[in-house]
């Protein structure tokens, strides 16, 4: 019934939009710089909702930070154990002037314990000592490809397959020793990094044994064991054809059936051009769903950049978008706010433009997760609110009108769940301007979409909302 209703909504919406008969256009902009960014949260982002990469420079190396959406430490927390895990108990403490008891029960364990938490994957690094720093770096929103140039002598092109958890790099004109190495996260010792990014605890607090990196001819492999039998793998393999180096990386986890080494081998067998063609077809379809024409070039760029990021983090069958999506912090520490899920504005705002932008298929990744986990939410509602009503219903609000505080519960299996009804806002936008590499608006401290912010800024600019032109996709209904 629910599946039929969802399909009916999507086909009806597309039919109405297609009736206008207009043609959507791809964005013409992207990210451009004359050097690589030197912070992970200002990097050039690539992704396909399952894996992601951040392209930047760390020290004397070109770095690709690799991540996967299902890399989690899912150890339980005791904050919801015991008889006092009830909303009525929380309200009674407030009435008695004893709210510190609530903080000790719920907030202290969250701040004290390193997990449950999202964890980083690792990185590939290419040494720049022999080739120097590039003089041009671009990321095209229209084709989701990052291109790095060293004048006319050398170039690196990198992208991620739209559906398969593999990423490609092609390097022309490079010396023979310009090959990647896998750089695993440092799980064994404390980090001294302080990059003002709301960084979490040291990764060493997780208590993992540092994983092993193994070498083979034209390839490397890394395996990291986590909590309670969880593990993940990174594999990279390459081959050289004349003066061009072709390489593929993959990152997989024990929560899925993927095998990293098999995926890289399969990609090299298919070839760079075949996977590039797959990406081109995806981008053509994605941008054909809608486009928006805004006279103000600042807002146009902002809208296009957010729609590009949405294409990198949302799919019909993907996990929902978490705080940093597929771009977990690469600074030797746990990610800001542990990269977790709060099914309030934190998750919802990332999908708002799916409706008006005609990207209902990508929205299903969130809706399907909520639907599949409904029994978990019902159990929580019965336990915590002691009612059969929804945990988000008006009946479960404070008597003075304020919503309940944020109380987390442990994840169940491979499904990440949260019952936070509060509102954490990792990023705030103070002005309307074109983000640059050094601008906080582009930093990846949150994957939350800024599309609505761009639209809201129009009210304070010379551009008026009624001048916007929304162009739906070409005719054609989904099957």
mmCIF file with all atom_site columns, C-alpha atoms in Angstrom, residues 259-428:
data_model
loop_
_atom_site.group_PDB
_atom_site.id
_atom_site.type_symbol
_atom_site.label_atom_id
_atom_site.label_alt_id
_atom_site.label_comp_id
_atom_site.label_asym_id
_atom_site.label_entity_id
_atom_site.label_seq_id
_atom_site.pdbx_PDB_ins_code
_atom_site.Cartn_x
_atom_site.Cartn_y
_atom_site.Cartn_z
_atom_site.occupancy
_atom_site.B_iso_or_equiv
_atom_site.pdbx_formal_charge
_atom_site.auth_seq_id
_atom_site.auth_comp_id
_atom_site.auth_asym_id
_atom_site.auth_atom_id
_atom_site.pdbx_PDB_model_num
ATOM 1   C CA . UNK A 1 259 ? 34.275 -6.777 -1.824  1.00 0.00 ? 259 UNK A CA 1
ATOM 2   C CA . UNK A 1 260 ? 36.699 -3.885 -2.359  1.00 0.00 ? 260 UNK A CA 1
ATOM 3   C CA . UNK A 1 261 ? 39.350 -5.852 -4.269  1.00 0.00 ? 261 UNK A CA 1
ATOM 4   C CA . UNK A 1 262 ? 36.779 -7.401 -6.590  1.00 0.00 ? 262 UNK A CA 1
ATOM 5   C CA . UNK A 1 263 ? 35.230 -4.003 -7.238  1.00 0.00 ? 263 UNK A CA 1
ATOM 6   C CA . UNK A 1 264 ? 38.521 -2.385 -8.248  1.00 0.00 ? 264 UNK A CA 1
ATOM 7   C CA . UNK A 1 265 ? 39.414 -5.318 -10.487 1.00 0.00 ? 265 UNK A CA 1
ATOM 8   C CA . UNK A 1 266 ? 35.976 -5.214 -12.094 1.00 0.00 ? 266 UNK A CA 1
ATOM 9   C CA . UNK A 1 267 ? 36.235 -1.486 -12.736 1.00 0.00 ? 267 UNK A CA 1
ATOM 10  C CA . UNK A 1 268 ? 39.628 -1.802 -14.420 1.00 0.00 ? 268 UNK A CA 1
ATOM 11  C CA . UNK A 1 269 ? 38.178 -4.539 -16.606 1.00 0.00 ? 269 UNK A CA 1
ATOM 12  C CA . UNK A 1 270 ? 35.265 -2.281 -17.622 1.00 0.00 ? 270 UNK A CA 1
ATOM 13  C CA . UNK A 1 271 ? 37.599 0.638  -18.218 1.00 0.00 ? 271 UNK A CA 1
ATOM 14  C CA . UNK A 1 272 ? 37.727 4.353  -17.515 1.00 0.00 ? 272 UNK A CA 1
ATOM 15  C CA . UNK A 1 273 ? 35.655 5.351  -20.525 1.00 0.00 ? 273 UNK A CA 1
ATOM 16  C CA . UNK A 1 274 ? 32.816 2.922  -19.750 1.00 0.00 ? 274 UNK A CA 1
ATOM 17  C CA . UNK A 1 275 ? 32.418 4.131  -16.168 1.00 0.00 ? 275 UNK A CA 1
ATOM 18  C CA . UNK A 1 276 ? 32.776 7.733  -17.321 1.00 0.00 ? 276 UNK A CA 1
ATOM 19  C CA . UNK A 1 277 ? 29.902 7.147  -19.744 1.00 0.00 ? 277 UNK A CA 1
ATOM 20  C CA . UNK A 1 278 ? 27.781 5.746  -16.884 1.00 0.00 ? 278 UNK A CA 1
ATOM 21  C CA . UNK A 1 279 ? 28.407 8.933  -14.904 1.00 0.00 ? 279 UNK A CA 1
ATOM 22  C CA . UNK A 1 280 ? 27.528 11.101 -17.895 1.00 0.00 ? 280 UNK A CA 1
ATOM 23  C CA . UNK A 1 281 ? 24.197 9.298  -18.297 1.00 0.00 ? 281 UNK A CA 1
ATOM 24  C CA . UNK A 1 282 ? 23.422 9.750  -14.614 1.00 0.00 ? 282 UNK A CA 1
ATOM 25  C CA . UNK A 1 283 ? 24.235 13.465 -14.720 1.00 0.00 ? 283 UNK A CA 1
ATOM 26  C CA . UNK A 1 284 ? 22.116 13.951 -17.848 1.00 0.00 ? 284 UNK A CA 1
ATOM 27  C CA . UNK A 1 285 ? 19.158 12.305 -16.107 1.00 0.00 ? 285 UNK A CA 1
ATOM 28  C CA . UNK A 1 286 ? 19.683 14.102 -12.796 1.00 0.00 ? 286 UNK A CA 1
ATOM 29  C CA . UNK A 1 287 ? 19.880 17.608 -14.215 1.00 0.00 ? 287 UNK A CA 1
ATOM 30  C CA . UNK A 1 288 ? 16.996 16.909 -16.612 1.00 0.00 ? 288 UNK A CA 1
ATOM 31  C CA . UNK A 1 289 ? 14.585 16.691 -13.668 1.00 0.00 ? 289 UNK A CA 1
ATOM 32  C CA . UNK A 1 290 ? 14.498 20.467 -13.229 1.00 0.00 ? 290 UNK A CA 1
ATOM 33  C CA . UNK A 1 291 ? 16.505 23.643 -13.386 1.00 0.00 ? 291 UNK A CA 1
ATOM 34  C CA . UNK A 1 292 ? 16.076 27.118 -12.001 1.00 0.00 ? 292 UNK A CA 1
ATOM 35  C CA . UNK A 1 293 ? 16.993 30.370 -13.723 1.00 0.00 ? 293 UNK A CA 1
ATOM 36  C CA . UNK A 1 294 ? 17.871 33.165 -11.301 1.00 0.00 ? 294 UNK A CA 1
ATOM 37  C CA . UNK A 1 295 ? 18.938 36.609 -12.565 1.00 0.00 ? 295 UNK A CA 1
ATOM 38  C CA . UNK A 1 296 ? 21.262 36.989 -9.588  1.00 0.00 ? 296 UNK A CA 1
ATOM 39  C CA . UNK A 1 297 ? 24.414 35.001 -10.434 1.00 0.00 ? 297 UNK A CA 1
ATOM 40  C CA . UNK A 1 298 ? 25.324 34.652 -6.761  1.00 0.00 ? 298 UNK A CA 1
ATOM 41  C CA . UNK A 1 299 ? 22.108 32.838 -5.934  1.00 0.00 ? 299 UNK A CA 1
ATOM 42  C CA . UNK A 1 300 ? 22.303 30.837 -9.144  1.00 0.00 ? 300 UNK A CA 1
ATOM 43  C CA . UNK A 1 301 ? 25.736 29.529 -8.168  1.00 0.00 ? 301 UNK A CA 1
ATOM 44  C CA . UNK A 1 302 ? 24.582 28.742 -4.645  1.00 0.00 ? 302 UNK A CA 1
ATOM 45  C CA . UNK A 1 303 ? 21.528 26.839 -5.862  1.00 0.00 ? 303 UNK A CA 1
ATOM 46  C CA . UNK A 1 304 ? 23.546 24.850 -8.394  1.00 0.00 ? 304 UNK A CA 1
ATOM 47  C CA . UNK A 1 305 ? 26.226 23.958 -5.828  1.00 0.00 ? 305 UNK A CA 1
ATOM 48  C CA . UNK A 1 306 ? 23.651 22.622 -3.379  1.00 0.00 ? 306 UNK A CA 1
ATOM 49  C CA . UNK A 1 307 ? 21.855 20.616 -6.041  1.00 0.00 ? 307 UNK A CA 1
ATOM 50  C CA . UNK A 1 308 ? 25.229 19.168 -7.055  1.00 0.00 ? 308 UNK A CA 1
ATOM 51  C CA . UNK A 1 309 ? 25.935 18.088 -3.473  1.00 0.00 ? 309 UNK A CA 1
ATOM 52  C CA . UNK A 1 310 ? 22.472 16.549 -3.277  1.00 0.00 ? 310 UNK A CA 1
ATOM 53  C CA . UNK A 1 311 ? 23.326 14.453 -6.345  1.00 0.00 ? 311 UNK A CA 1
ATOM 54  C CA . UNK A 1 312 ? 26.400 13.214 -4.480  1.00 0.00 ? 312 UNK A CA 1
ATOM 55  C CA . UNK A 1 313 ? 24.658 12.169 -1.260  1.00 0.00 ? 313 UNK A CA 1
ATOM 56  C CA . UNK A 1 314 ? 21.135 10.945 -2.119  1.00 0.00 ? 314 UNK A CA 1
ATOM 57  C CA . UNK A 1 315 ? 19.853 7.852  -3.920  1.00 0.00 ? 315 UNK A CA 1
ATOM 58  C CA . UNK A 1 316 ? 16.587 5.904  -3.822  1.00 0.00 ? 316 UNK A CA 1
ATOM 59  C CA . UNK A 1 317 ? 18.060 3.007  -1.832  1.00 0.00 ? 317 UNK A CA 1
ATOM 60  C CA . UNK A 1 318 ? 20.783 4.839  0.082   1.00 0.00 ? 318 UNK A CA 1
ATOM 61  C CA . UNK A 1 319 ? 21.146 5.595  3.757   1.00 0.00 ? 319 UNK A CA 1
ATOM 62  C CA . UNK A 1 320 ? 19.670 8.978  4.694   1.00 0.00 ? 320 UNK A CA 1
ATOM 63  C CA . UNK A 1 321 ? 21.958 11.999 4.673   1.00 0.00 ? 321 UNK A CA 1
ATOM 64  C CA . UNK A 1 322 ? 23.764 12.238 8.008   1.00 0.00 ? 322 UNK A CA 1
ATOM 65  C CA . UNK A 1 323 ? 25.494 15.330 9.373   1.00 0.00 ? 323 UNK A CA 1
ATOM 66  C CA . UNK A 1 324 ? 28.517 15.062 7.088   1.00 0.00 ? 324 UNK A CA 1
ATOM 67  C CA . UNK A 1 325 ? 27.063 12.475 4.674   1.00 0.00 ? 325 UNK A CA 1
ATOM 68  C CA . UNK A 1 326 ? 29.877 10.693 2.762   1.00 0.00 ? 326 UNK A CA 1
ATOM 69  C CA . UNK A 1 327 ? 32.482 13.290 3.764   1.00 0.00 ? 327 UNK A CA 1
ATOM 70  C CA . UNK A 1 328 ? 33.428 12.419 7.327   1.00 0.00 ? 328 UNK A CA 1
ATOM 71  C CA . UNK A 1 329 ? 36.041 14.660 8.951   1.00 0.00 ? 329 UNK A CA 1
ATOM 72  C CA . UNK A 1 330 ? 39.605 13.791 7.951   1.00 0.00 ? 330 UNK A CA 1
ATOM 73  C CA . UNK A 1 331 ? 41.532 15.301 10.851  1.00 0.00 ? 331 UNK A CA 1
ATOM 74  C CA . UNK A 1 332 ? 42.451 12.307 13.000  1.00 0.00 ? 332 UNK A CA 1
ATOM 75  C CA . UNK A 1 333 ? 39.433 12.755 15.240  1.00 0.00 ? 333 UNK A CA 1
ATOM 76  C CA . UNK A 1 334 ? 35.831 11.663 15.476  1.00 0.00 ? 334 UNK A CA 1
ATOM 77  C CA . UNK A 1 335 ? 33.559 13.791 13.279  1.00 0.00 ? 335 UNK A CA 1
ATOM 78  C CA . UNK A 1 336 ? 31.639 16.807 14.595  1.00 0.00 ? 336 UNK A CA 1
ATOM 79  C CA . UNK A 1 337 ? 28.658 15.673 16.670  1.00 0.00 ? 337 UNK A CA 1
ATOM 80  C CA . UNK A 1 338 ? 29.815 12.102 15.905  1.00 0.00 ? 338 UNK A CA 1
ATOM 81  C CA . UNK A 1 339 ? 28.312 12.465 12.417  1.00 0.00 ? 339 UNK A CA 1
ATOM 82  C CA . UNK A 1 340 ? 25.058 11.038 13.689  1.00 0.00 ? 340 UNK A CA 1
ATOM 83  C CA . UNK A 1 341 ? 21.409 11.220 12.718  1.00 0.00 ? 341 UNK A CA 1
ATOM 84  C CA . UNK A 1 342 ? 18.846 13.568 14.221  1.00 0.00 ? 342 UNK A CA 1
ATOM 85  C CA . UNK A 1 343 ? 15.534 13.051 12.454  1.00 0.00 ? 343 UNK A CA 1
ATOM 86  C CA . UNK A 1 344 ? 14.481 16.667 12.829  1.00 0.00 ? 344 UNK A CA 1
ATOM 87  C CA . UNK A 1 345 ? 15.601 19.661 10.792  1.00 0.00 ? 345 UNK A CA 1
ATOM 88  C CA . UNK A 1 346 ? 19.096 18.159 10.605  1.00 0.00 ? 346 UNK A CA 1
ATOM 89  C CA . UNK A 1 347 ? 17.891 15.389 8.299   1.00 0.00 ? 347 UNK A CA 1
ATOM 90  C CA . UNK A 1 348 ? 14.765 16.977 6.873   1.00 0.00 ? 348 UNK A CA 1
ATOM 91  C CA . UNK A 1 349 ? 16.356 20.172 5.577   1.00 0.00 ? 349 UNK A CA 1
ATOM 92  C CA . UNK A 1 350 ? 18.726 18.125 3.449   1.00 0.00 ? 350 UNK A CA 1
ATOM 93  C CA . UNK A 1 351 ? 15.708 16.906 1.447   1.00 0.00 ? 351 UNK A CA 1
ATOM 94  C CA . UNK A 1 352 ? 13.442 19.955 1.268   1.00 0.00 ? 352 UNK A CA 1
ATOM 95  C CA . UNK A 1 353 ? 14.367 20.835 -2.304  1.00 0.00 ? 353 UNK A CA 1
ATOM 96  C CA . UNK A 1 354 ? 13.665 17.271 -3.473  1.00 0.00 ? 354 UNK A CA 1
ATOM 97  C CA . UNK A 1 355 ? 9.996  18.207 -3.804  1.00 0.00 ? 355 UNK A CA 1
ATOM 98  C CA . UNK A 1 356 ? 10.147 21.540 -5.618  1.00 0.00 ? 356 UNK A CA 1
ATOM 99  C CA . UNK A 1 357 ? 13.215 20.378 -7.549  1.00 0.00 ? 357 UNK A CA 1
ATOM 100 C CA . UNK A 1 358 ? 11.441 17.224 -8.807  1.00 0.00 ? 358 UNK A CA 1
ATOM 101 C CA . UNK A 1 359 ? 13.971 14.826 -7.253  1.00 0.00 ? 359 UNK A CA 1
ATOM 102 C CA . UNK A 1 360 ? 11.452 12.591 -5.543  1.00 0.00 ? 360 UNK A CA 1
ATOM 103 C CA . UNK A 1 361 ? 13.410 9.425  -6.326  1.00 0.00 ? 361 UNK A CA 1
ATOM 104 C CA . UNK A 1 362 ? 16.384 10.677 -4.309  1.00 0.00 ? 362 UNK A CA 1
ATOM 105 C CA . UNK A 1 363 ? 14.004 11.615 -1.482  1.00 0.00 ? 363 UNK A CA 1
ATOM 106 C CA . UNK A 1 364 ? 12.962 7.973  -1.148  1.00 0.00 ? 364 UNK A CA 1
ATOM 107 C CA . UNK A 1 365 ? 16.272 7.089  0.491   1.00 0.00 ? 365 UNK A CA 1
ATOM 108 C CA . UNK A 1 366 ? 15.065 8.982  3.566   1.00 0.00 ? 366 UNK A CA 1
ATOM 109 C CA . UNK A 1 367 ? 11.402 7.988  3.409   1.00 0.00 ? 367 UNK A CA 1
ATOM 110 C CA . UNK A 1 368 ? 12.180 4.311  2.896   1.00 0.00 ? 368 UNK A CA 1
ATOM 111 C CA . UNK A 1 369 ? 14.458 4.309  5.923   1.00 0.00 ? 369 UNK A CA 1
ATOM 112 C CA . UNK A 1 370 ? 11.822 5.879  8.146   1.00 0.00 ? 370 UNK A CA 1
ATOM 113 C CA . UNK A 1 371 ? 9.223  3.422  6.903   1.00 0.00 ? 371 UNK A CA 1
ATOM 114 C CA . UNK A 1 372 ? 11.480 0.380  7.309   1.00 0.00 ? 372 UNK A CA 1
ATOM 115 C CA . UNK A 1 373 ? 12.348 1.428  10.858  1.00 0.00 ? 373 UNK A CA 1
ATOM 116 C CA . UNK A 1 374 ? 8.817  2.313  11.934  1.00 0.00 ? 374 UNK A CA 1
ATOM 117 C CA . UNK A 1 375 ? 8.657  -0.586 14.409  1.00 0.00 ? 375 UNK A CA 1
ATOM 118 C CA . UNK A 1 376 ? 11.752 0.784  16.168  1.00 0.00 ? 376 UNK A CA 1
ATOM 119 C CA . UNK A 1 377 ? 10.118 4.182  16.512  1.00 0.00 ? 377 UNK A CA 1
ATOM 120 C CA . UNK A 1 378 ? 6.888  2.636  17.771  1.00 0.00 ? 378 UNK A CA 1
ATOM 121 C CA . UNK A 1 379 ? 8.763  0.688  20.444  1.00 0.00 ? 379 UNK A CA 1
ATOM 122 C CA . UNK A 1 380 ? 10.543 3.838  21.520  1.00 0.00 ? 380 UNK A CA 1
ATOM 123 C CA . UNK A 1 381 ? 7.273  5.759  21.675  1.00 0.00 ? 381 UNK A CA 1
ATOM 124 C CA . UNK A 1 382 ? 5.707  3.101  23.862  1.00 0.00 ? 382 UNK A CA 1
ATOM 125 C CA . UNK A 1 383 ? 8.734  2.981  26.138  1.00 0.00 ? 383 UNK A CA 1
ATOM 126 C CA . UNK A 1 384 ? 9.681  6.643  26.465  1.00 0.00 ? 384 UNK A CA 1
ATOM 127 C CA . UNK A 1 385 ? 6.399  8.492  25.948  1.00 0.00 ? 385 UNK A CA 1
ATOM 128 C CA . UNK A 1 386 ? 4.270  5.627  27.288  1.00 0.00 ? 386 UNK A CA 1
ATOM 129 C CA . UNK A 1 387 ? 1.727  6.048  24.517  1.00 0.00 ? 387 UNK A CA 1
ATOM 130 C CA . UNK A 1 388 ? 0.853  4.519  21.164  1.00 0.00 ? 388 UNK A CA 1
ATOM 131 C CA . UNK A 1 389 ? 1.008  7.921  19.463  1.00 0.00 ? 389 UNK A CA 1
ATOM 132 C CA . UNK A 1 390 ? 3.853  9.093  17.272  1.00 0.00 ? 390 UNK A CA 1
ATOM 133 C CA . UNK A 1 391 ? 6.884  10.450 19.089  1.00 0.00 ? 391 UNK A CA 1
ATOM 134 C CA . UNK A 1 392 ? 6.555  13.587 16.972  1.00 0.00 ? 392 UNK A CA 1
ATOM 135 C CA . UNK A 1 393 ? 2.844  14.204 17.574  1.00 0.00 ? 393 UNK A CA 1
ATOM 136 C CA . UNK A 1 394 ? 1.592  17.371 19.335  1.00 0.00 ? 394 UNK A CA 1
ATOM 137 C CA . UNK A 1 395 ? 0.436  15.257 22.286  1.00 0.00 ? 395 UNK A CA 1
ATOM 138 C CA . UNK A 1 396 ? 4.067  14.530 23.104  1.00 0.00 ? 396 UNK A CA 1
ATOM 139 C CA . UNK A 1 397 ? 5.190  18.123 23.532  1.00 0.00 ? 397 UNK A CA 1
ATOM 140 C CA . UNK A 1 398 ? 5.982  19.948 26.713  1.00 0.00 ? 398 UNK A CA 1
ATOM 141 C CA . UNK A 1 399 ? 2.929  21.403 28.401  1.00 0.00 ? 399 UNK A CA 1
ATOM 142 C CA . UNK A 1 400 ? 4.373  24.901 27.924  1.00 0.00 ? 400 UNK A CA 1
ATOM 143 C CA . UNK A 1 401 ? 4.730  24.364 24.182  1.00 0.00 ? 401 UNK A CA 1
ATOM 144 C CA . UNK A 1 402 ? 8.423  23.492 23.894  1.00 0.00 ? 402 UNK A CA 1
ATOM 145 C CA . UNK A 1 403 ? 9.498  20.298 22.196  1.00 0.00 ? 403 UNK A CA 1
ATOM 146 C CA . UNK A 1 404 ? 11.214 17.550 24.119  1.00 0.00 ? 404 UNK A CA 1
ATOM 147 C CA . UNK A 1 405 ? 14.982 17.628 24.650  1.00 0.00 ? 405 UNK A CA 1
ATOM 148 C CA . UNK A 1 406 ? 17.344 15.504 22.616  1.00 0.00 ? 406 UNK A CA 1
ATOM 149 C CA . UNK A 1 407 ? 17.639 11.965 23.953  1.00 0.00 ? 407 UNK A CA 1
ATOM 150 C CA . UNK A 1 408 ? 19.522 9.436  21.872  1.00 0.00 ? 408 UNK A CA 1
ATOM 151 C CA . UNK A 1 409 ? 19.109 5.697  21.680  1.00 0.00 ? 409 UNK A CA 1
ATOM 152 C CA . UNK A 1 410 ? 21.615 3.162  20.356  1.00 0.00 ? 410 UNK A CA 1
ATOM 153 C CA . UNK A 1 411 ? 21.558 1.993  16.800  1.00 0.00 ? 411 UNK A CA 1
ATOM 154 C CA . UNK A 1 412 ? 19.892 -1.315 15.998  1.00 0.00 ? 412 UNK A CA 1
ATOM 155 C CA . UNK A 1 413 ? 21.826 -3.635 13.712  1.00 0.00 ? 413 UNK A CA 1
ATOM 156 C CA . UNK A 1 414 ? 23.014 -1.882 10.599  1.00 0.00 ? 414 UNK A CA 1
ATOM 157 C CA . UNK A 1 415 ? 20.239 0.706  10.808  1.00 0.00 ? 415 UNK A CA 1
ATOM 158 C CA . UNK A 1 416 ? 21.244 3.988  12.393  1.00 0.00 ? 416 UNK A CA 1
ATOM 159 C CA . UNK A 1 417 ? 18.404 5.399  14.447  1.00 0.00 ? 417 UNK A CA 1
ATOM 160 C CA . UNK A 1 418 ? 17.962 8.422  16.633  1.00 0.00 ? 418 UNK A CA 1
ATOM 161 C CA . UNK A 1 419 ? 15.116 9.938  18.555  1.00 0.00 ? 419 UNK A CA 1
ATOM 162 C CA . UNK A 1 420 ? 16.490 13.421 18.868  1.00 0.00 ? 420 UNK A CA 1
ATOM 163 C CA . UNK A 1 421 ? 13.617 15.894 18.672  1.00 0.00 ? 421 UNK A CA 1
ATOM 164 C CA . UNK A 1 422 ? 15.792 18.870 19.429  1.00 0.00 ? 422 UNK A CA 1
ATOM 165 C CA . UNK A 1 423 ? 17.425 21.152 16.896  1.00 0.00 ? 423 UNK A CA 1
ATOM 166 C CA . UNK A 1 424 ? 21.205 21.220 16.480  1.00 0.00 ? 424 UNK A CA 1
ATOM 167 C CA . UNK A 1 425 ? 22.464 23.602 13.800  1.00 0.00 ? 425 UNK A CA 1
ATOM 168 C CA . UNK A 1 426 ? 26.107 22.890 12.924  1.00 0.00 ? 426 UNK A CA 1
ATOM 169 C CA . UNK A 1 427 ? 26.273 25.685 10.352  1.00 0.00 ? 427 UNK A CA 1
ATOM 170 C CA . UNK A 1 428 ? 24.704 29.102 10.224  1.00 0.00 ? 428 UNK A CA 1
#
